[in-house]
């Protein structure tokens, strides 16, 4: 029964509403300057249905994404700011590319090829999303902007040897593509000149009802993962255990509202994270791209399926949005007003042999291709 429900959920997302056709376009303009005078560009990608993505070179970040509802109305489903200054004033990873290592590394230390490396600490005693100045805080170089059937932008950042404590010069490219069938694809590619560790992902805060529309707790989520990697305390470092989701609030194998079990005080993991903030085990190694999550907003009918080949998926339910963030159009973002889905390696993988490997060697190519497919469920109410 669960497999039938899962298949029905996946294929429902392919139902799209046609809109007035226009040519796929990519345009580039300045979005402002950093405190040290660096220019930040923003590239607007528009497909033939009018769907529009805006990507800025600060953090190679998704600044906005307009998606149609069941009546064809376009609404921005990405939390963020109207101007660059909001992103500069407060580090929240809104829409950002995170790395070199997405998620946490315990005590900011790992050993590679017999040598121990110490990273910058920015999450208590741990290193989070690359350290004190990760990829989300860098101005990326815009390499290419293309109009056409699939408008796209490619950006590059070269992280020098020793950056935030990581070994090797890492060259990273991030390409955003908006296809004619309402798919937004983000392709991360990285190479290095000496052995290092890499785990890149995207940290967009999503609300399929529209940013600023309120809580996402009644939006339904499916994650086809049988297990999670539990954490030991509020620092969110994995214990190394692989634990089943069966009989727990973490069981999203059959779609359910995000908020249905979020207040279950019997779950110590929910207490640690003040809500969902956990890595789901989707596989024990990288496999062919497949659905790693499906979200549906019952009010607008918008459906988003997320595809990736990575073995893990971090799901975060916006627990630390505390009402002090004033985003686009003066909207106040509060707890539970968005969710984050990050396809990735497992957190703290370099310190857990059973989690696999995050090692990248010279001559090898790191890839993480994330696809967000948008559609409409006409039956949703």
CSV table of C-alpha atoms in Angstrom, one decimal:
chain,number,residue,atom,x,y,z
A,1,UNK,CA,0.0,0.0,0.0
A,2,UNK,CA,2.8,2.4,0.9
A,3,UNK,CA,4.6,1.8,-2.5
A,4,UNK,CA,1.3,2.5,-4.4
A,5,UNK,CA,0.8,5.7,-2.5
A,6,UNK,CA,4.4,6.8,-3.2
A,7,UNK,CA,4.1,6.1,-6.9
A,8,UNK,CA,0.8,8.0,-7.1
A,9,UNK,CA,2.4,11.0,-5.3
A,10,UNK,CA,5.4,11.1,-7.6
A,11,UNK,CA,3.4,11.0,-10.8
A,12,UNK,CA,0.8,13.6,-9.7
A,13,UNK,CA,3.6,16.2,-9.8
A,14,UNK,CA,3.9,15.9,-13.5
A,15,UNK,CA,0.6,17.6,-14.1
A,16,UNK,CA,1.4,21.2,-15.2
A,17,UNK,CA,-0.8,24.1,-16.1
A,18,UNK,CA,0.2,25.7,-19.4
A,19,UNK,CA,0.7,29.5,-19.4
A,20,UNK,CA,1.2,32.1,-22.0
A,21,UNK,CA,4.3,31.2,-24.0
A,22,UNK,CA,7.3,33.5,-24.1
A,23,UNK,CA,10.8,32.8,-25.2
A,24,UNK,CA,13.2,31.4,-22.6
A,25,UNK,CA,15.4,34.3,-21.5
A,26,UNK,CA,18.3,35.0,-19.2
A,27,UNK,CA,19.2,38.6,-18.3
A,28,UNK,CA,21.9,39.9,-16.0
A,29,UNK,CA,22.1,43.1,-13.9
A,30,UNK,CA,23.8,44.5,-10.8
A,31,UNK,CA,22.2,43.7,-7.5
A,32,UNK,CA,24.4,45.9,-5.4
A,33,UNK,CA,27.9,45.9,-3.8
A,34,UNK,CA,29.5,44.3,-0.7
A,35,UNK,CA,31.0,46.4,2.0
A,36,UNK,CA,34.5,46.0,0.3
A,37,UNK,CA,33.1,47.2,-3.0
A,38,UNK,CA,32.6,43.9,-4.9
A,39,UNK,CA,29.8,44.0,-7.4
A,40,UNK,CA,27.1,41.4,-7.0
A,41,UNK,CA,25.1,40.4,-10.1
A,42,UNK,CA,21.6,38.9,-10.3
A,43,UNK,CA,20.6,36.8,-13.2
A,44,UNK,CA,16.9,36.3,-14.1
A,45,UNK,CA,15.9,33.1,-15.9
A,46,UNK,CA,12.4,32.9,-17.4
A,47,UNK,CA,11.0,29.9,-19.2
A,48,UNK,CA,8.2,29.8,-21.9
A,49,UNK,CA,5.5,29.4,-19.2
A,50,UNK,CA,6.5,32.6,-17.4
A,51,UNK,CA,8.1,30.8,-14.5
A,52,UNK,CA,11.0,32.9,-13.2
A,53,UNK,CA,14.1,32.2,-11.2
A,54,UNK,CA,16.5,34.9,-9.9
A,55,UNK,CA,20.0,33.8,-9.0
A,56,UNK,CA,22.6,36.1,-7.4
A,57,UNK,CA,26.3,35.8,-7.4
A,58,UNK,CA,26.6,36.4,-3.6
A,59,UNK,CA,26.6,32.8,-2.4
A,60,UNK,CA,25.5,31.5,-5.8
A,61,UNK,CA,22.1,31.9,-4.2
A,62,UNK,CA,18.5,31.4,-5.4
A,63,UNK,CA,17.0,34.8,-4.5
A,64,UNK,CA,13.4,34.1,-5.8
A,65,UNK,CA,11.4,31.6,-7.8
A,66,UNK,CA,7.9,32.4,-9.2
A,67,UNK,CA,5.8,29.2,-9.6
A,68,UNK,CA,2.2,29.0,-10.8
A,69,UNK,CA,-0.7,27.7,-8.7
A,70,UNK,CA,-3.7,25.7,-10.0
A,71,UNK,CA,-5.2,28.9,-11.4
A,72,UNK,CA,-2.0,30.0,-13.1
A,73,UNK,CA,-1.2,32.6,-10.6
A,74,UNK,CA,2.6,33.1,-10.1
A,75,UNK,CA,3.9,33.5,-6.6
A,76,UNK,CA,7.4,33.6,-5.2
A,77,UNK,CA,8.0,30.4,-3.1
A,78,UNK,CA,11.5,31.2,-1.8
A,79,UNK,CA,12.2,33.1,1.4
A,80,UNK,CA,14.7,35.9,1.1
A,81,UNK,CA,15.3,39.7,0.9
A,82,UNK,CA,14.4,42.3,-1.8
A,83,UNK,CA,17.9,43.8,-1.7
A,84,UNK,CA,21.4,42.6,-1.2
A,85,UNK,CA,21.8,44.4,2.1
A,86,UNK,CA,19.5,41.9,3.8
A,87,UNK,CA,21.8,39.0,2.9
A,88,UNK,CA,24.9,41.0,4.0
A,89,UNK,CA,23.4,42.0,7.3
A,90,UNK,CA,22.4,38.6,8.6
A,91,UNK,CA,23.8,35.2,7.7
A,92,UNK,CA,20.9,32.8,7.4
A,93,UNK,CA,21.8,30.7,4.3
A,94,UNK,CA,18.6,31.9,2.5
A,95,UNK,CA,18.8,30.2,-0.9
A,96,UNK,CA,22.6,29.8,-0.6
A,97,UNK,CA,25.1,27.3,-1.9
A,98,UNK,CA,26.7,25.8,1.2
A,99,UNK,CA,30.2,24.3,1.4
A,100,UNK,CA,32.9,23.3,1.4
A,101,UNK,CA,31.1,20.9,3.7
A,102,UNK,CA,27.4,21.3,4.0
A,103,UNK,CA,26.1,20.5,7.5
A,104,UNK,CA,28.2,19.9,10.6
A,105,UNK,CA,31.7,18.6,11.3
A,106,UNK,CA,32.2,17.7,15.0
A,107,UNK,CA,34.7,20.0,16.8
A,108,UNK,CA,35.7,21.3,13.4
A,109,UNK,CA,38.2,18.4,13.0
A,110,UNK,CA,38.7,15.6,10.6
A,111,UNK,CA,41.6,13.3,9.5
A,112,UNK,CA,42.5,12.8,5.9
A,113,UNK,CA,45.3,10.6,4.7
A,114,UNK,CA,46.8,10.4,8.2
A,115,UNK,CA,46.7,14.2,8.8
A,116,UNK,CA,44.3,16.0,11.1
A,117,UNK,CA,42.8,19.3,9.9
A,118,UNK,CA,41.2,22.0,12.1
A,119,UNK,CA,38.4,24.1,10.6
A,120,UNK,CA,37.0,27.4,11.7
A,121,UNK,CA,34.2,27.0,14.3
A,122,UNK,CA,30.9,28.9,13.8
A,123,UNK,CA,28.3,26.6,15.5
A,124,UNK,CA,29.4,26.4,19.1
A,125,UNK,CA,32.3,23.9,19.1
A,126,UNK,CA,31.5,22.7,15.6
A,127,UNK,CA,31.9,23.8,12.0
A,128,UNK,CA,28.7,24.3,10.1
A,129,UNK,CA,28.3,24.8,6.3
A,130,UNK,CA,31.9,25.6,5.6
A,131,UNK,CA,32.9,27.6,8.7
A,132,UNK,CA,33.0,31.3,9.5
A,133,UNK,CA,33.1,32.4,5.9
A,134,UNK,CA,31.7,29.6,3.8
A,135,UNK,CA,30.7,29.6,0.1
A,136,UNK,CA,27.4,31.3,1.0
A,137,UNK,CA,29.3,34.5,1.9
A,138,UNK,CA,31.5,34.6,-1.2
A,139,UNK,CA,31.0,36.6,-4.4
A,140,UNK,CA,31.0,34.0,-7.2
A,141,UNK,CA,32.3,34.9,-10.7
A,142,UNK,CA,29.6,34.8,-13.4
A,143,UNK,CA,31.0,32.7,-16.2
A,144,UNK,CA,28.1,32.3,-18.6
A,145,UNK,CA,24.6,33.5,-19.1
A,146,UNK,CA,22.5,31.7,-21.7
A,147,UNK,CA,19.0,32.4,-23.2
A,148,UNK,CA,17.2,29.7,-25.2
A,149,UNK,CA,14.9,26.7,-24.5
A,150,UNK,CA,16.7,26.2,-21.2
A,151,UNK,CA,18.0,29.5,-19.9
A,152,UNK,CA,20.9,29.1,-17.5
A,153,UNK,CA,23.7,30.8,-15.5
A,154,UNK,CA,27.0,29.3,-14.5
A,155,UNK,CA,29.0,30.8,-11.6
A,156,UNK,CA,32.5,29.8,-10.3
A,157,UNK,CA,34.3,30.2,-7.0
A,158,UNK,CA,37.9,29.2,-6.4
A,159,UNK,CA,38.5,28.3,-2.7
A,160,UNK,CA,42.2,28.5,-2.0
A,161,UNK,CA,44.3,25.9,-0.2
A,162,UNK,CA,43.7,26.4,3.6
A,163,UNK,CA,40.4,28.3,3.2
A,164,UNK,CA,38.6,27.9,6.5
A,165,UNK,CA,41.1,25.1,7.3
A,166,UNK,CA,40.3,22.9,4.4
A,167,UNK,CA,43.2,21.4,2.3
A,168,UNK,CA,43.6,21.9,-1.4
A,169,UNK,CA,42.5,24.6,-3.9
A,170,UNK,CA,38.9,23.7,-4.8
A,171,UNK,CA,37.4,25.0,-8.0
A,172,UNK,CA,33.6,24.9,-7.8
A,173,UNK,CA,31.0,25.7,-10.5
A,174,UNK,CA,27.3,26.1,-9.9
A,175,UNK,CA,24.9,26.1,-12.9
A,176,UNK,CA,21.2,27.0,-12.5
A,177,UNK,CA,19.0,25.9,-15.4
A,178,UNK,CA,15.2,26.5,-15.8
A,179,UNK,CA,13.7,24.1,-18.3
A,180,UNK,CA,10.5,24.5,-20.4
A,181,UNK,CA,8.7,21.8,-18.3
A,182,UNK,CA,9.0,23.8,-15.1
A,183,UNK,CA,12.1,22.2,-13.7
A,184,UNK,CA,14.8,24.1,-11.9
A,185,UNK,CA,18.1,22.2,-11.9
A,186,UNK,CA,21.2,23.1,-9.9
A,187,UNK,CA,24.4,21.3,-10.9
A,188,UNK,CA,27.4,21.6,-8.6
A,189,UNK,CA,30.8,20.4,-10.0
A,190,UNK,CA,34.1,20.6,-8.1
A,191,UNK,CA,37.8,19.7,-8.7
A,192,UNK,CA,40.8,19.9,-6.4
A,193,UNK,CA,44.6,20.1,-6.7
A,194,UNK,CA,45.2,18.0,-3.6
A,195,UNK,CA,43.1,15.5,-1.5
A,196,UNK,CA,40.3,17.3,0.4
A,197,UNK,CA,36.7,16.7,1.5
A,198,UNK,CA,33.6,18.1,-0.3
A,199,UNK,CA,29.9,18.2,0.4
A,200,UNK,CA,27.9,20.9,-1.5
A,201,UNK,CA,24.2,21.5,-1.3
A,202,UNK,CA,21.6,24.2,-1.6
A,203,UNK,CA,19.9,25.8,1.4
A,204,UNK,CA,16.8,27.4,-0.1
A,205,UNK,CA,13.9,28.0,2.4
A,206,UNK,CA,10.7,26.9,0.6
A,207,UNK,CA,7.1,27.8,1.2
A,208,UNK,CA,4.9,26.4,-1.6
A,209,UNK,CA,2.0,28.7,-0.5
A,210,UNK,CA,4.3,31.7,-1.2
A,211,UNK,CA,7.0,33.3,0.9
A,212,UNK,CA,5.4,35.3,3.7
A,213,UNK,CA,2.1,33.4,3.5
A,214,UNK,CA,2.5,31.8,6.9
A,215,UNK,CA,3.1,28.4,8.2
A,216,UNK,CA,4.1,25.3,6.1
A,217,UNK,CA,2.8,22.9,8.7
A,218,UNK,CA,-0.2,21.8,6.7
A,219,UNK,CA,1.9,21.2,3.5
A,220,UNK,CA,2.4,17.5,3.0
A,221,UNK,CA,5.8,15.9,2.8
A,222,UNK,CA,7.0,12.6,1.6
A,223,UNK,CA,10.6,11.4,2.1
A,224,UNK,CA,11.3,7.8,0.9
A,225,UNK,CA,13.9,7.1,3.6
A,226,UNK,CA,13.7,4.1,6.0
A,227,UNK,CA,16.3,5.5,8.5
A,228,UNK,CA,17.8,8.6,10.0
A,229,UNK,CA,21.2,9.4,11.6
A,230,UNK,CA,20.2,10.4,15.1
A,231,UNK,CA,22.1,13.1,17.0
A,232,UNK,CA,23.4,13.0,20.5
A,233,UNK,CA,22.3,16.5,21.7
A,234,UNK,CA,21.2,20.0,20.6
A,235,UNK,CA,24.6,20.4,18.8
A,236,UNK,CA,23.2,18.1,16.1
A,237,UNK,CA,26.2,15.9,15.7
A,238,UNK,CA,25.4,12.3,14.6
A,239,UNK,CA,26.0,9.5,17.1
A,240,UNK,CA,27.1,7.2,14.2
A,241,UNK,CA,23.9,5.1,14.6
A,242,UNK,CA,21.5,4.4,11.7
A,243,UNK,CA,18.0,4.2,13.2
A,244,UNK,CA,14.7,3.2,11.7
A,245,UNK,CA,11.9,5.8,11.2
A,246,UNK,CA,9.2,3.2,11.8
A,247,UNK,CA,6.9,4.2,14.6
A,248,UNK,CA,8.5,7.6,15.0
A,249,UNK,CA,7.6,11.2,14.0
A,250,UNK,CA,10.3,10.9,11.4
A,251,UNK,CA,8.4,8.4,9.2
A,252,UNK,CA,7.5,10.4,6.1
A,253,UNK,CA,7.5,7.3,3.8
A,254,UNK,CA,3.8,8.0,3.3
A,255,UNK,CA,3.0,11.7,2.7
A,256,UNK,CA,1.7,13.5,5.8
A,257,UNK,CA,1.4,17.2,6.9
A,258,UNK,CA,4.8,18.5,8.1
A,259,UNK,CA,3.2,19.6,11.4
A,260,UNK,CA,1.3,16.4,12.2
A,261,UNK,CA,3.9,14.9,14.6
A,262,UNK,CA,6.2,17.9,15.1
A,263,UNK,CA,4.9,18.5,18.7
A,264,UNK,CA,5.4,14.9,19.8
A,265,UNK,CA,7.4,15.5,23.1
A,266,UNK,CA,8.2,11.8,23.4
A,267,UNK,CA,10.8,12.2,20.6
A,268,UNK,CA,14.1,13.4,22.1
A,269,UNK,CA,15.3,14.1,18.5
A,270,UNK,CA,12.5,16.7,18.0
A,271,UNK,CA,13.4,18.3,21.4
A,272,UNK,CA,17.1,18.6,20.4
A,273,UNK,CA,16.2,20.3,17.1
A,274,UNK,CA,13.1,22.3,18.3
A,275,UNK,CA,11.4,20.5,15.4
A,276,UNK,CA,12.7,18.6,12.4
A,277,UNK,CA,16.4,19.1,11.7
A,278,UNK,CA,17.7,15.7,10.7
A,279,UNK,CA,19.4,13.7,8.0
A,280,UNK,CA,17.4,10.9,6.3
A,281,UNK,CA,19.3,7.9,5.0
A,282,UNK,CA,18.1,7.3,1.4
A,283,UNK,CA,20.8,4.9,0.4
A,284,UNK,CA,24.3,3.9,1.7
A,285,UNK,CA,26.0,5.1,-1.5
A,286,UNK,CA,25.4,7.4,-4.5
A,287,UNK,CA,23.0,5.9,-7.0
A,288,UNK,CA,21.1,7.1,-10.1
A,289,UNK,CA,19.1,10.3,-9.5
A,290,UNK,CA,15.7,9.5,-8.0
A,291,UNK,CA,13.0,11.3,-6.0
A,292,UNK,CA,14.3,12.2,-2.5
A,293,UNK,CA,11.3,14.3,-1.4
A,294,UNK,CA,7.9,15.4,-2.5
A,295,UNK,CA,6.0,18.4,-1.1
A,296,UNK,CA,2.4,19.5,-1.8
A,297,UNK,CA,0.6,22.6,-0.8
A,298,UNK,CA,-3.1,21.7,-0.5
A,299,UNK,CA,-4.3,25.3,-0.9
A,300,UNK,CA,-2.5,26.4,-4.0
A,301,UNK,CA,-2.1,22.9,-5.5
A,302,UNK,CA,1.6,23.5,-6.1
A,303,UNK,CA,3.7,20.3,-6.0
A,304,UNK,CA,7.5,20.1,-5.8
A,305,UNK,CA,9.5,16.9,-6.2
A,306,UNK,CA,13.2,16.9,-5.4
A,307,UNK,CA,15.6,14.6,-7.3
A,308,UNK,CA,19.2,13.8,-6.5
A,309,UNK,CA,21.7,10.9,-6.4
A,310,UNK,CA,23.1,11.7,-3.0
A,311,UNK,CA,22.6,9.2,-0.1
A,312,UNK,CA,21.3,11.7,2.4
A,313,UNK,CA,18.7,14.4,2.8
A,314,UNK,CA,18.6,17.0,5.5
A,315,UNK,CA,15.1,18.2,6.3
A,316,UNK,CA,14.8,21.3,8.4
A,317,UNK,CA,11.4,22.8,9.4
A,318,UNK,CA,12.4,26.4,9.9
A,319,UNK,CA,12.6,26.0,13.7
A,320,UNK,CA,14.8,29.0,14.3
A,321,UNK,CA,12.9,31.6,12.3
A,322,UNK,CA,12.0,33.7,15.3
A,323,UNK,CA,10.0,36.6,14.0
A,324,UNK,CA,13.1,38.9,13.8
A,325,UNK,CA,13.7,38.4,10.1
A,326,UNK,CA,11.8,40.9,7.9
A,327,UNK,CA,12.1,39.6,4.4
A,328,UNK,CA,10.6,40.4,1.0
A,329,UNK,CA,7.8,42.9,0.8
A,330,UNK,CA,8.3,43.5,4.6
A,331,UNK,CA,7.1,40.0,5.4
A,332,UNK,CA,8.0,38.7,8.9
A,333,UNK,CA,9.3,35.1,8.9
A,334,UNK,CA,8.3,33.1,12.0
A,335,UNK,CA,9.0,29.6,13.2
A,336,UNK,CA,7.7,27.0,10.8
A,337,UNK,CA,7.1,29.5,7.9
A,338,UNK,CA,9.4,27.5,5.6
A,339,UNK,CA,11.2,24.2,5.1
A,340,UNK,CA,14.7,23.3,3.8
A,341,UNK,CA,15.6,20.1,1.9
A,342,UNK,CA,19.3,19.5,1.3
A,343,UNK,CA,20.4,16.5,-0.7
A,344,UNK,CA,23.9,15.7,0.6
A,345,UNK,CA,26.4,13.3,2.2
A,346,UNK,CA,25.6,12.4,5.8
A,347,UNK,CA,26.6,15.1,8.4
A,348,UNK,CA,30.1,14.6,9.9
A,349,UNK,CA,30.9,11.8,7.4
A,350,UNK,CA,34.7,12.3,7.6
A,351,UNK,CA,34.5,11.3,11.3
A,352,UNK,CA,32.3,8.2,10.8
A,353,UNK,CA,33.8,5.4,8.7
A,354,UNK,CA,30.4,3.7,8.3
A,355,UNK,CA,28.9,6.8,6.7
A,356,UNK,CA,31.0,6.5,3.5
A,357,UNK,CA,33.6,8.9,2.2
A,358,UNK,CA,33.6,12.7,1.4
A,359,UNK,CA,37.1,12.5,-0.1
A,360,UNK,CA,37.9,14.2,-3.4
A,361,UNK,CA,41.3,13.5,-5.0
A,362,UNK,CA,43.0,15.4,-7.8
A,363,UNK,CA,41.8,14.2,-11.2
A,364,UNK,CA,38.4,13.2,-9.8
A,365,UNK,CA,35.2,15.3,-10.2
A,366,UNK,CA,32.7,15.9,-7.4
A,367,UNK,CA,29.1,16.3,-8.6
A,368,UNK,CA,25.7,17.1,-6.9
A,369,UNK,CA,22.9,17.6,-9.4
A,370,UNK,CA,19.6,18.7,-7.7
A,371,UNK,CA,16.4,18.9,-9.7
A,372,UNK,CA,13.2,20.6,-8.4
A,373,UNK,CA,10.2,19.6,-10.5
A,374,UNK,CA,7.1,21.8,-10.1
A,375,UNK,CA,3.6,20.8,-11.0
A,376,UNK,CA,0.0,21.1,-10.0
A,377,UNK,CA,-2.4,18.7,-8.2
A,378,UNK,CA,-5.8,19.9,-9.4
A,379,UNK,CA,-7.5,17.7,-6.8
A,380,UNK,CA,-5.8,19.4,-3.9
A,381,UNK,CA,-8.0,21.7,-1.8
